[in-house]
Amino acid sequence: MEVLFTFIPKEHQRQQLINEFPEVQFYFEYKDKARLPSADILVTFGEDLSAEDIQQAGQLKWIMVASAGVEKMPHAAIAEREIVVSNVKGIHKTPMTESVLAHLLSLKRSLPSIYDNQRKKEWSRKTGSTELHGSTALIIGPGAIGMEIGRVLQALGVRTIGCNRSGKHADYMEGMVSFDSILKVLPTVDTVISVLPSTNETKYLLKKEHFQAMKNTAIFMNFGRGDLVEDQVLIDALETGEIAYAVLDVFEQEPLPSDHPFWTMENVVVSPHVSSHSEKYIERALDVFIPNLKLWLAEDAYPTNLVNMEKGY
Amino acid sequence: MEVLFTFIPKEHQRQQLINEFPEVQFYFEYKDKARLPSADILVTFGEDLSAEDIQQAGQLKWIMVASAGVEKMPHAAIAEREIVVSNVKGIHKTPMTESVLAHLLSLKRSLPSIYDNQRKKEWSRKTGSTELHGSTALIIGPGAIGMEIGRVLQALGVRTIGCNRSGKHADYMEGMVSFDSILKVLPTVDTVISVLPSTNETKYLLKKEHFQAMKNTAIFMNFGRGDLVEDQVLIDALETGEIAYAVLDVFEQEPLPSDHPFWTMENVVVSPHVSSHSEKYIERALDVFIPNLKLWLAEDAYPTNLVNMEKGY
């Protein structure tokens, strides 16, 4: 049994794997797929896997993706071979919630201007600071991450509305709307936060009319995937004052091209797809992987966090 | 009965007062104390009140201070005349908690470098972001504001320790220490947050030895009063790496002199005493004042939020 990692866990983490699974041969090869042909299990960030790789990986039965998004993976090739795919859905919820909250509170409490004034050594007490407390947030995609965002926002006195395809219940949401009914609630919302994955249904889900329906003071935060809204639609909404601010962790094209207008727009924060970063990332990914590998070896059960490659999440 | 405001509430707020209290003559005079001699009640931010003012204010029976700190007020003159002093303790808890959390999460989630990189149009994904979750915070001064900070930090998975003079219980604190025992817990703490008022007991409470006892990775946040620690002690701790970061909303001298080292230190955030700012400030102050004024007129009871001018809080 061969397990190939295309990233390198820390020394003590590698040793833990080797000790716990003496019957398994582990290879830790940074972005190196030379050992794919003999690998039974692949543990990868999933970004650099091609259909040819899958063809070469004749023994491959399980791909453990140490991230949440699988949209860049060769879906057809994997599905055809009936390779099991699992991810680490949920391990992003803490760092992502903290990033969403950091950016939101930073704007409410004037941190950008506080930082700017410090650079200028300017003691300026005219901040225009407002409060997050008492505002309303729409959370588009209230899965593991979205519900954690909802939980924390509620603790801060924010009214939360969830939005998913069906409008069915999600925890920590005071109300729910379906994708089809989103226009109805947008005029009541102060913050629109998307953590949606990229699927056929979510691509360009938000259109010009949605931004027109938002408050002029609204903050739009995209922490899901960049193709939720066309760049030009968002740029227009920001330039015409349909909304006040956009905080973007994801983009239609990543890295964001250096001549892209977002970089220099006063009311845009460009975060380079880092909201899930955490010093605890690999540790948590292994916390998902290790019990799953035990089940797998015992031929007892499929891994948890199975990904349906047809749906894309 | 004359009530003198030395700041100007909004039109609708002034009208509300006039309508609710037809028997009271209200004067709204921005920083103008000409009407002090005939005023029965003074509503003020409290920063510009001198002992001479108190002498002139022969009718004055109640000073309502629309802020929390009273250390700049002429204590002896007020006490001698037995003038009742009340403040708006508690109305700062929401904006201050949001500011503390904004600054703390901003550092954990790398917002300063995200903002800097945007200015340089640099797509840099090496953030070194860490998590607030799982860390330990020491909250020095767990009164209304400190307990609200504790409540929110607990919701974010932070272990909270409170510190007050006696070490007696405060809500939302998993543990408590007294001022005398603070050294014992400092080595276990990731964030030290002070919201202490300025009193004889809190002046220079934190000394060199306290910063030496903190973790080298500790973040020190002073949102109480600037004389909690001597500037030079804090500068030394930051320059020698005894602690990692200081976020300061208050200073020994305010405004912070333009040649002060804090302005340009890489590991210091200078916030110009704005953490309590909120668009809801006056509204909340009047929410405290109006019921108190009703009680006062009915000669029914003293105002809530009475300040003991001898203790200073």
XYZ file of C-alpha atoms in Angstrom:
626
model
C 0.000 0.000 0.000
C 1.550 3.263 -1.160
C 0.433 6.712 -0.085
C 1.859 9.662 -2.013
C 1.777 13.161 -0.502
C 2.478 15.985 -2.975
C 3.105 18.352 -0.087
C 5.392 17.888 2.894
C 3.967 17.758 6.409
C 6.277 18.667 9.283
C 8.838 16.123 10.517
C 6.818 15.099 13.570
C 3.684 14.748 11.457
C 5.453 12.522 8.923
C 6.839 10.446 11.755
C 3.379 10.125 13.291
C 2.030 8.707 10.016
C 4.924 6.281 9.617
C 4.556 5.076 13.218
C 0.783 4.695 13.135
C 0.699 2.831 9.831
C 3.686 0.457 9.621
C 2.010 -1.462 6.794
C 1.861 1.623 4.582
C 4.692 3.008 2.484
C 4.542 6.818 2.612
C 6.175 9.075 0.034
C 6.366 12.801 0.639
C 7.323 14.434 -2.670
C 6.717 18.159 -3.006
C 4.719 18.709 -6.205
C 6.468 15.668 -7.694
C 4.212 13.073 -9.304
C 6.881 10.583 -10.436
C 5.510 8.021 -7.983
C 1.894 8.343 -9.135
C 1.885 5.084 -11.174
C 2.326 2.952 -8.050
C 0.334 5.086 -5.575
C -2.828 3.625 -4.062
C -3.744 6.834 -2.275
C -2.886 10.402 -3.246
C -2.894 13.225 -0.694
C -2.749 16.532 -2.540
C -3.853 20.163 -2.561
C -5.526 19.147 -5.823
C -4.599 22.142 -7.918
C -2.138 20.528 -10.291
C -3.851 17.233 -11.098
C -4.517 16.578 -14.817
C -6.500 13.919 -16.680
C -3.150 12.490 -17.839
C -2.037 12.164 -14.230
C -5.130 10.101 -13.533
C -4.393 7.884 -16.527
C -0.864 7.302 -15.280
C -2.068 6.535 -11.770
C -3.149 2.996 -12.570
C -3.355 1.889 -8.906
C -5.094 4.992 -7.588
C -8.244 4.312 -5.583
C -8.561 7.339 -3.324
C -7.636 10.998 -3.682
C -7.616 12.947 -0.434
C -7.715 16.638 -1.300
C -6.324 18.806 1.494
C -8.485 21.753 0.472
C -12.169 22.446 -0.078
C -12.430 23.318 -3.770
C -12.203 20.545 -6.352
C -13.240 22.549 -9.417
C -9.771 22.426 -10.978
C -9.606 18.631 -10.799
C -10.166 16.394 -13.870
C -13.691 15.336 -12.925
C -14.494 13.074 -15.891
C -11.229 11.130 -15.700
C -11.687 10.568 -11.966
C -15.350 9.614 -12.207
C -14.678 7.160 -15.040
C -12.135 5.287 -12.935
C -14.486 5.437 -9.910
C -11.728 6.865 -7.797
C -12.978 7.954 -4.376
C -12.417 11.648 -3.657
C -12.583 13.165 -0.205
C -11.681 16.616 1.003
C -11.173 18.465 4.268
C -14.397 20.414 4.188
C -14.877 22.093 7.537
C -11.260 22.561 8.508
C -11.380 25.990 6.906
C -14.222 27.196 9.016
C -12.202 28.744 11.826
C -9.564 30.651 9.833
C -12.108 31.724 7.200
C -14.573 32.960 9.795
C -11.787 34.882 11.499
C -10.735 36.437 8.165
C -14.299 37.431 7.263
C -14.779 38.971 10.692
C -11.369 40.681 10.612
C -12.150 42.398 7.309
C -15.682 43.316 8.299
C -14.719 44.778 11.686
C -11.695 46.492 10.156
C -13.989 48.488 7.862
C -16.561 49.216 10.585
C -13.896 50.336 13.050
C -11.833 52.387 10.545
C -8.622 50.333 10.681
C -7.537 51.247 7.127
C -7.625 54.958 7.966
C -6.062 54.378 11.409
C -3.154 52.591 9.690
C -2.880 55.319 7.028
C -2.871 58.092 9.604
C -0.154 56.344 11.599
C 2.037 56.311 8.481
C 1.481 60.068 8.241
C 1.964 60.520 12.037
C -1.437 62.155 12.032
C -3.530 62.143 15.231
C -6.924 62.282 13.544
C -9.937 61.412 15.658
C -12.486 61.857 12.883
C -12.962 58.215 12.056
C -16.587 57.813 11.074
C -16.467 54.440 12.838
C -19.700 52.485 12.874
C -20.795 49.271 14.560
C -21.278 45.770 13.267
C -23.766 45.230 16.109
C -27.373 45.647 14.998
C -26.640 45.113 11.306
C -27.970 42.374 9.028
C -25.820 39.901 7.111
C -26.785 37.656 4.213
C -24.646 34.527 4.132
C -24.730 32.901 0.712
C -23.748 29.260 1.064
C -24.367 28.413 4.725
C -22.452 25.126 4.847
C -19.837 24.340 7.475
C -18.027 27.634 6.923
C -21.126 29.779 6.402
C -22.790 28.450 9.551
C -19.674 29.179 11.597
C -19.700 32.721 10.227
C -23.386 32.912 11.199
C -22.703 31.660 14.716
C -20.015 34.233 15.364
C -21.960 37.101 13.777
C -24.958 36.282 15.963
C -22.721 36.453 19.025
C -21.814 39.968 17.881
C -25.451 41.034 17.640
C -25.828 40.630 13.885
C -29.073 39.395 12.326
C -28.226 36.557 9.946
C -30.048 35.406 6.827
C -28.860 32.310 5.009
C -29.181 31.700 1.285
C -28.841 28.330 -0.401
C -30.294 26.661 -3.490
C -33.455 25.386 -1.841
C -33.867 27.844 1.005
C -33.871 24.934 3.455
C -32.832 25.407 7.086
C -29.256 26.046 8.104
C -27.994 26.545 11.648
C -27.281 30.024 13.024
C -29.511 31.690 10.440
C -32.539 33.648 11.648
C -34.084 33.376 8.219
C -33.447 31.547 4.963
C -34.009 32.356 1.301
C -33.424 30.306 -1.829
C -31.179 31.389 -4.711
C -34.368 32.353 -6.565
C -35.612 34.678 -3.815
C -32.371 36.448 -3.049
C -33.508 39.723 -4.660
C -36.277 40.063 -2.087
C -33.964 40.268 0.919
C -31.054 42.242 -0.555
C -32.577 45.682 0.215
C -32.621 44.809 3.935
C -29.052 43.612 4.149
C -25.922 45.484 5.281
C -23.348 42.824 4.498
C -23.452 40.183 1.759
C -21.003 37.353 2.400
C -20.525 34.540 -0.102
C -18.673 31.356 0.732
C -20.176 29.404 -2.176
C -18.128 26.833 -4.067
C -17.909 27.103 -7.842
C -20.551 24.956 -9.533
C -22.744 25.322 -12.610
C -25.454 26.779 -10.412
C -23.315 29.340 -8.632
C -21.437 30.669 -11.649
C -22.479 34.295 -12.192
C -25.305 33.832 -9.702
C -25.079 37.508 -8.724
C -25.915 39.906 -11.524
C -26.309 43.637 -12.038
C -29.855 43.588 -10.637
C -28.631 42.077 -7.370
C -26.145 44.865 -6.750
C -28.792 47.427 -7.685
C -31.071 45.899 -5.047
C -28.422 46.173 -2.307
C -28.150 49.173 0.011
C -25.744 51.881 -1.139
C -23.969 51.320 2.174
C -23.673 47.549 1.669
C -20.389 45.688 1.999
C -20.005 42.759 -0.421
C -17.572 40.033 0.625
C -16.604 37.208 -1.713
C -14.736 34.449 0.106
C -16.091 31.590 -2.015
C -15.125 31.519 -5.664
C -14.371 34.314 -8.095
C -16.916 33.360 -10.734
C -19.888 34.200 -8.486
C -20.083 37.582 -10.222
C -18.544 38.993 -13.391
C -15.757 41.435 -12.603
C -17.341 44.151 -14.729
C -20.689 43.881 -12.933
C -18.959 44.348 -9.584
C -16.760 47.189 -10.840
C -19.838 49.019 -12.158
C -21.700 48.567 -8.862
C -18.717 49.970 -6.938
C -18.077 52.857 -9.314
C -21.694 53.973 -9.468
C -22.128 53.713 -5.695
C -24.708 50.914 -5.838
C -22.711 49.404 -2.956
C -20.115 50.931 -0.658
C -17.366 48.349 -0.433
C -16.129 45.008 -1.705
C -13.750 42.710 0.137
C -12.549 40.019 -2.236
C -10.519 36.953 -1.355
C -11.266 35.208 -4.672
C -11.221 36.406 -8.285
C -12.269 35.325 -11.747
C -8.585 35.160 -12.616
C -6.016 34.269 -9.973
C -3.458 35.649 -9.424
C -5.291 38.896 -10.065
C -3.596 40.488 -13.122
C -1.435 43.460 -12.144
C -3.389 45.826 -14.407
C -6.758 44.863 -12.910
C -8.846 47.833 -11.670
C -9.553 46.128 -8.310
C -5.968 46.756 -7.145
C -6.390 50.535 -7.065
C -10.075 51.005 -6.327
C -10.541 52.927 -3.067
C -13.519 50.831 -2.049
C -12.060 47.394 -2.790
C -9.895 45.221 -0.577
C -7.852 42.669 -2.520
C -7.004 39.644 -0.378
C -4.936 37.151 -2.392
C -7.017 34.028 -1.670
C -5.542 33.563 1.777
C -8.562 33.572 4.068
C -8.245 29.869 4.871
C -4.551 30.117 5.739
C -3.646 28.961 9.196
C -0.678 27.589 11.026
C -2.956 24.720 12.017
C -3.891 23.758 8.458
C -1.810 20.603 7.912
C -2.435 19.454 11.470
C -6.189 19.620 10.898
C -5.953 17.996 7.473
C -4.121 15.067 9.075
C -6.777 14.931 11.784
C -9.238 14.233 8.965
C -6.931 11.919 7.017
C -5.636 9.625 9.741
C -8.998 8.229 10.954
C -10.078 7.907 7.338
C -6.961 5.941 6.470
C -7.654 3.608 9.398
C -11.159 2.952 8.068
C -9.805 2.481 4.595
C -7.179 -0.051 5.690
C -9.778 -1.964 7.688
C -11.915 -1.934 4.529
C -14.510 -0.815 6.953
C -15.947 2.307 5.422
C -15.425 5.050 2.907
C -13.680 8.194 4.052
C -15.701 10.990 5.587
C -15.968 14.236 3.621
C -16.643 12.379 0.380
C -16.878 14.685 -2.608
C -19.512 14.113 -5.243
C -17.479 14.911 -8.341
C -20.613 15.426 -10.416
C -22.036 18.096 -8.116
C -18.612 19.539 -7.480
C -18.825 19.685 -3.675
C -34.783 73.803 36.123
C -31.957 74.371 33.634
C -30.016 71.662 31.850
C -26.877 72.725 30.004
C -25.382 70.493 27.305
C -21.830 71.392 26.251
C -22.194 69.267 23.130
C -24.971 69.344 20.550
C -27.198 66.297 20.030
C -28.918 65.915 16.670
C -32.031 67.988 15.911
C -34.462 65.120 16.519
C -32.694 64.250 19.777
C -32.899 67.824 21.039
C -36.567 67.929 20.085
C -37.173 64.665 21.934
C -35.736 66.146 25.124
C -37.729 69.351 24.797
C -40.943 67.411 24.166
C -40.464 64.901 26.960
C -39.526 67.463 29.594
C -41.651 70.616 29.117
C -40.796 71.761 32.633
C -37.063 71.818 31.865
C -35.180 74.579 30.071
C -32.536 73.003 27.847
C -29.490 74.859 26.566
C -27.288 73.268 23.954
C -24.057 75.279 23.774
C -21.050 73.662 22.126
C -18.115 73.890 24.557
C -19.603 77.158 25.872
C -19.926 77.433 29.651
C -21.437 80.944 29.868
C -24.662 79.468 31.195
C -22.990 77.446 33.945
C -23.939 79.802 36.818
C -27.657 79.098 36.390
C -27.424 75.437 35.339
C -28.910 72.794 37.654
C -27.666 69.909 35.556
C -24.627 69.771 33.284
C -24.332 67.214 30.478
C -20.760 67.182 29.231
C -17.962 65.067 27.817
C -16.177 66.164 30.972
C -12.771 66.933 29.518
C -12.775 70.725 29.912
C -14.256 71.176 33.385
C -12.099 73.112 35.879
C -12.379 73.778 39.610
C -13.219 77.395 38.730
C -16.094 76.186 36.578
C -17.471 74.315 39.564
C -17.160 77.425 41.722
C -19.067 79.453 39.156
C -21.770 76.813 38.855
C -23.555 77.801 42.030
C -26.779 75.911 41.197
C -25.153 72.752 39.918
C -26.394 69.539 41.541
C -25.703 66.866 38.934
C -23.020 66.397 36.309
C -23.851 63.792 33.704
C -20.602 62.858 31.933
C -21.202 61.408 28.482
C -18.021 59.367 28.617
C -16.479 56.803 30.924
C -13.323 58.440 32.210
C -13.574 61.152 34.870
C -9.887 61.470 35.743
C -9.575 64.920 34.173
C -12.420 66.346 36.263
C -11.826 68.555 39.339
C -12.559 65.843 41.918
C -12.032 67.859 45.109
C -14.154 70.806 43.998
C -16.980 68.493 42.971
C -16.816 66.366 46.114
C -16.764 69.422 48.379
C -19.982 70.685 46.837
C -21.504 67.194 46.987
C -22.420 67.393 43.328
C -23.736 64.097 42.014
C -21.686 62.704 39.123
C -22.914 59.994 36.795
C -21.423 58.666 33.597
C -22.447 56.435 30.704
C -20.394 53.436 31.729
C -21.433 50.525 29.588
C -22.417 52.399 26.461
C -18.877 51.977 25.222
C -18.932 48.234 25.510
C -20.098 47.448 21.996
C -17.887 49.801 19.951
C -14.874 49.136 22.184
C -15.290 45.381 21.996
C -15.586 45.632 18.228
C -12.430 47.768 18.061
C -10.452 45.392 20.269
C -11.591 42.438 18.181
C -10.944 44.275 14.891
C -7.339 45.025 15.858
C -6.695 41.572 17.272
C -8.128 39.705 14.271
C -6.441 42.109 11.882
C -3.045 41.083 13.253
C -3.890 37.373 13.383
C -5.271 37.392 9.816
C -2.483 39.557 8.321
C -4.620 42.540 7.296
C -1.776 45.077 7.568
C 0.318 43.116 5.061
C -2.720 42.416 2.841
C -3.372 46.170 2.689
C 0.326 46.915 2.053
C 0.554 44.359 -0.719
C -2.543 45.765 -2.395
C -0.861 49.179 -2.510
C 2.081 47.497 -4.255
C -0.255 45.442 -6.500
C 1.540 42.412 -5.159
C -0.230 39.025 -5.136
C 1.634 37.562 -2.186
C 0.136 34.498 -0.546
C 2.819 34.155 2.137
C 0.865 35.667 4.970
C 1.914 33.808 8.085
C -1.695 34.115 9.232
C -2.521 32.539 12.561
C -5.744 31.980 14.481
C -7.272 33.732 17.440
C -9.129 30.483 18.203
C -7.412 28.410 20.879
C -5.416 31.311 22.307
C -5.577 32.754 25.820
C -6.433 36.351 26.679
C -5.894 38.215 29.927
C -8.457 40.958 30.389
C -7.298 43.552 32.888
C -10.315 45.416 34.228
C -13.273 43.126 33.551
C -16.057 45.657 34.144
C -18.877 46.253 31.680
C -16.493 46.626 28.739
C -14.054 43.916 29.802
C -16.821 41.377 30.352
C -18.259 42.112 26.907
C -14.802 41.563 25.431
C -14.650 38.294 27.386
C -18.046 37.181 26.130
C -17.137 37.737 22.493
C -13.672 36.216 22.818
C -15.174 33.086 24.382
C -17.545 32.807 21.407
C -14.433 32.807 19.224
C -12.838 29.959 21.150
C -10.506 32.056 23.291
C -9.729 31.149 26.893
C -10.288 34.217 29.051
C -8.658 35.206 32.331
C -9.849 38.300 34.152
C -7.716 40.500 36.367
C -9.031 43.010 38.876
C -7.851 44.412 42.187
C -9.278 41.685 44.356
C -9.399 38.770 41.942
C -13.120 38.411 42.605
C -15.439 36.834 40.043
C -16.338 38.542 36.780
C -18.609 37.159 34.076
C -17.196 35.539 30.941
C -13.858 34.855 32.604
C -12.710 31.261 32.943
C -10.315 32.276 35.656
C -9.511 35.344 37.737
C -6.364 36.801 39.234
C -5.802 39.843 41.411
C -3.495 42.730 40.508
C -0.956 41.213 42.915
C -0.943 37.828 41.191
C -0.801 39.000 37.601
C 2.830 37.908 37.129
C 1.842 34.290 37.678
C -0.470 34.065 34.681
C 1.399 36.272 32.196
C 3.602 33.447 30.848
C 0.478 31.531 29.763
C -1.200 34.398 27.966
C -1.200 35.248 24.228
C -3.049 38.560 24.421
C -3.049 41.091 27.254
C -5.949 43.538 27.002
C -6.342 46.404 29.429
C -9.523 48.433 29.696
C -8.652 49.805 33.140
C -9.589 53.356 34.110
C -6.894 55.642 35.451
C -6.763 55.572 39.245
C -4.023 55.676 41.832
C -3.975 51.904 41.867
C -3.752 51.410 38.112
C -1.108 54.032 37.380
C 2.038 52.249 36.172
C 0.537 48.951 37.271
C 2.454 47.146 34.513
C 6.207 47.284 34.877
C 9.263 45.905 33.165
C 8.948 42.595 34.981
C 5.432 42.093 33.625
C 6.541 42.446 30.014
C 9.483 40.151 30.701
C 7.042 37.541 31.984
C 4.883 37.705 28.839
C 5.394 35.392 25.860
C 7.654 36.761 23.127
C 4.683 36.287 20.813
C 2.291 38.210 23.062
C 0.121 41.059 21.805
C -0.388 43.856 24.342
C -3.498 46.009 23.856
C -4.092 49.144 25.906
C -7.641 50.450 25.472
C -7.988 51.803 29.006
C -5.758 54.687 29.996
C -2.244 55.605 28.878
C -0.658 55.709 32.326
C -1.026 51.950 32.846
C 2.580 51.565 31.735
C 5.439 54.006 31.241
C 6.136 54.596 27.567
C 9.799 53.696 27.942
C 9.009 50.352 29.593
C 6.752 49.440 26.694
C 9.223 50.665 24.060
C 11.969 48.564 25.643
C 9.761 45.472 25.722
C 8.911 45.914 22.040
C 12.457 46.688 20.932
C 14.031 43.777 22.785
C 11.368 41.329 21.593
C 9.953 40.646 25.058
C 6.566 40.936 23.343
C 5.601 40.844 19.673
C 3.091 43.644 19.259
C 1.350 46.538 20.951
C -1.971 48.003 19.892
C -2.493 51.281 21.712
C -5.646 53.370 21.768
C -4.496 55.446 24.750
C -1.225 57.165 25.591
C 0.556 58.879 28.456
C 0.349 62.089 26.440
C -2.561 62.678 24.068
C -2.430 63.676 21.288
C 0.670 61.517 20.876
C 3.549 63.927 20.125
C 4.583 63.760 16.482
C 8.167 62.798 17.365
C 7.109 59.895 19.578
C 8.767 56.550 18.687
C 5.409 54.695 18.700
C 4.401 56.314 15.393
C 7.116 54.567 13.415
C 7.628 51.306 15.304
C 6.874 48.337 13.067
C 5.240 46.395 15.877
C 3.033 49.177 17.253
C -0.415 50.217 16.103
C -1.296 53.785 17.080
C -5.046 54.274 17.364
C -5.848 57.890 18.333
C -8.168 57.148 21.290
C -11.115 56.329 19.029
C -12.082 52.816 20.066
C -15.334 53.961 21.687
C -16.431 55.984 18.667
C -19.760 55.011 17.235
C -22.522 56.571 15.219
C -24.796 55.432 18.054
C -22.891 57.223 20.808
C -25.135 60.221 21.537
C -28.237 58.092 21.083
C -27.027 55.671 23.745
C -25.907 58.469 26.061
C -29.425 59.933 25.887
C -30.836 56.458 26.537
C -28.977 56.622 29.850
C -29.735 60.290 30.545
C -33.471 60.460 29.853
C -34.643 57.836 32.394
C -32.225 59.313 34.911
C -33.618 62.784 34.361
C -37.134 61.427 34.941
C -36.048 59.921 38.254
C -34.276 63.138 39.175
C -37.336 65.299 38.461
C -39.554 62.973 40.436
C -36.987 63.239 43.247
C -37.333 59.549 43.258
C -33.820 58.294 43.059
C -30.268 59.123 42.188
C -29.144 58.554 38.611
C -27.799 55.164 37.624
C -24.114 54.921 36.730
C -23.111 57.021 39.709
C -19.416 57.773 39.837
C -17.552 57.632 43.117
C -15.249 60.623 42.651
C -12.935 59.401 45.385
C -12.321 56.049 43.731
C -12.362 57.591 40.289
C -14.782 55.155 38.659
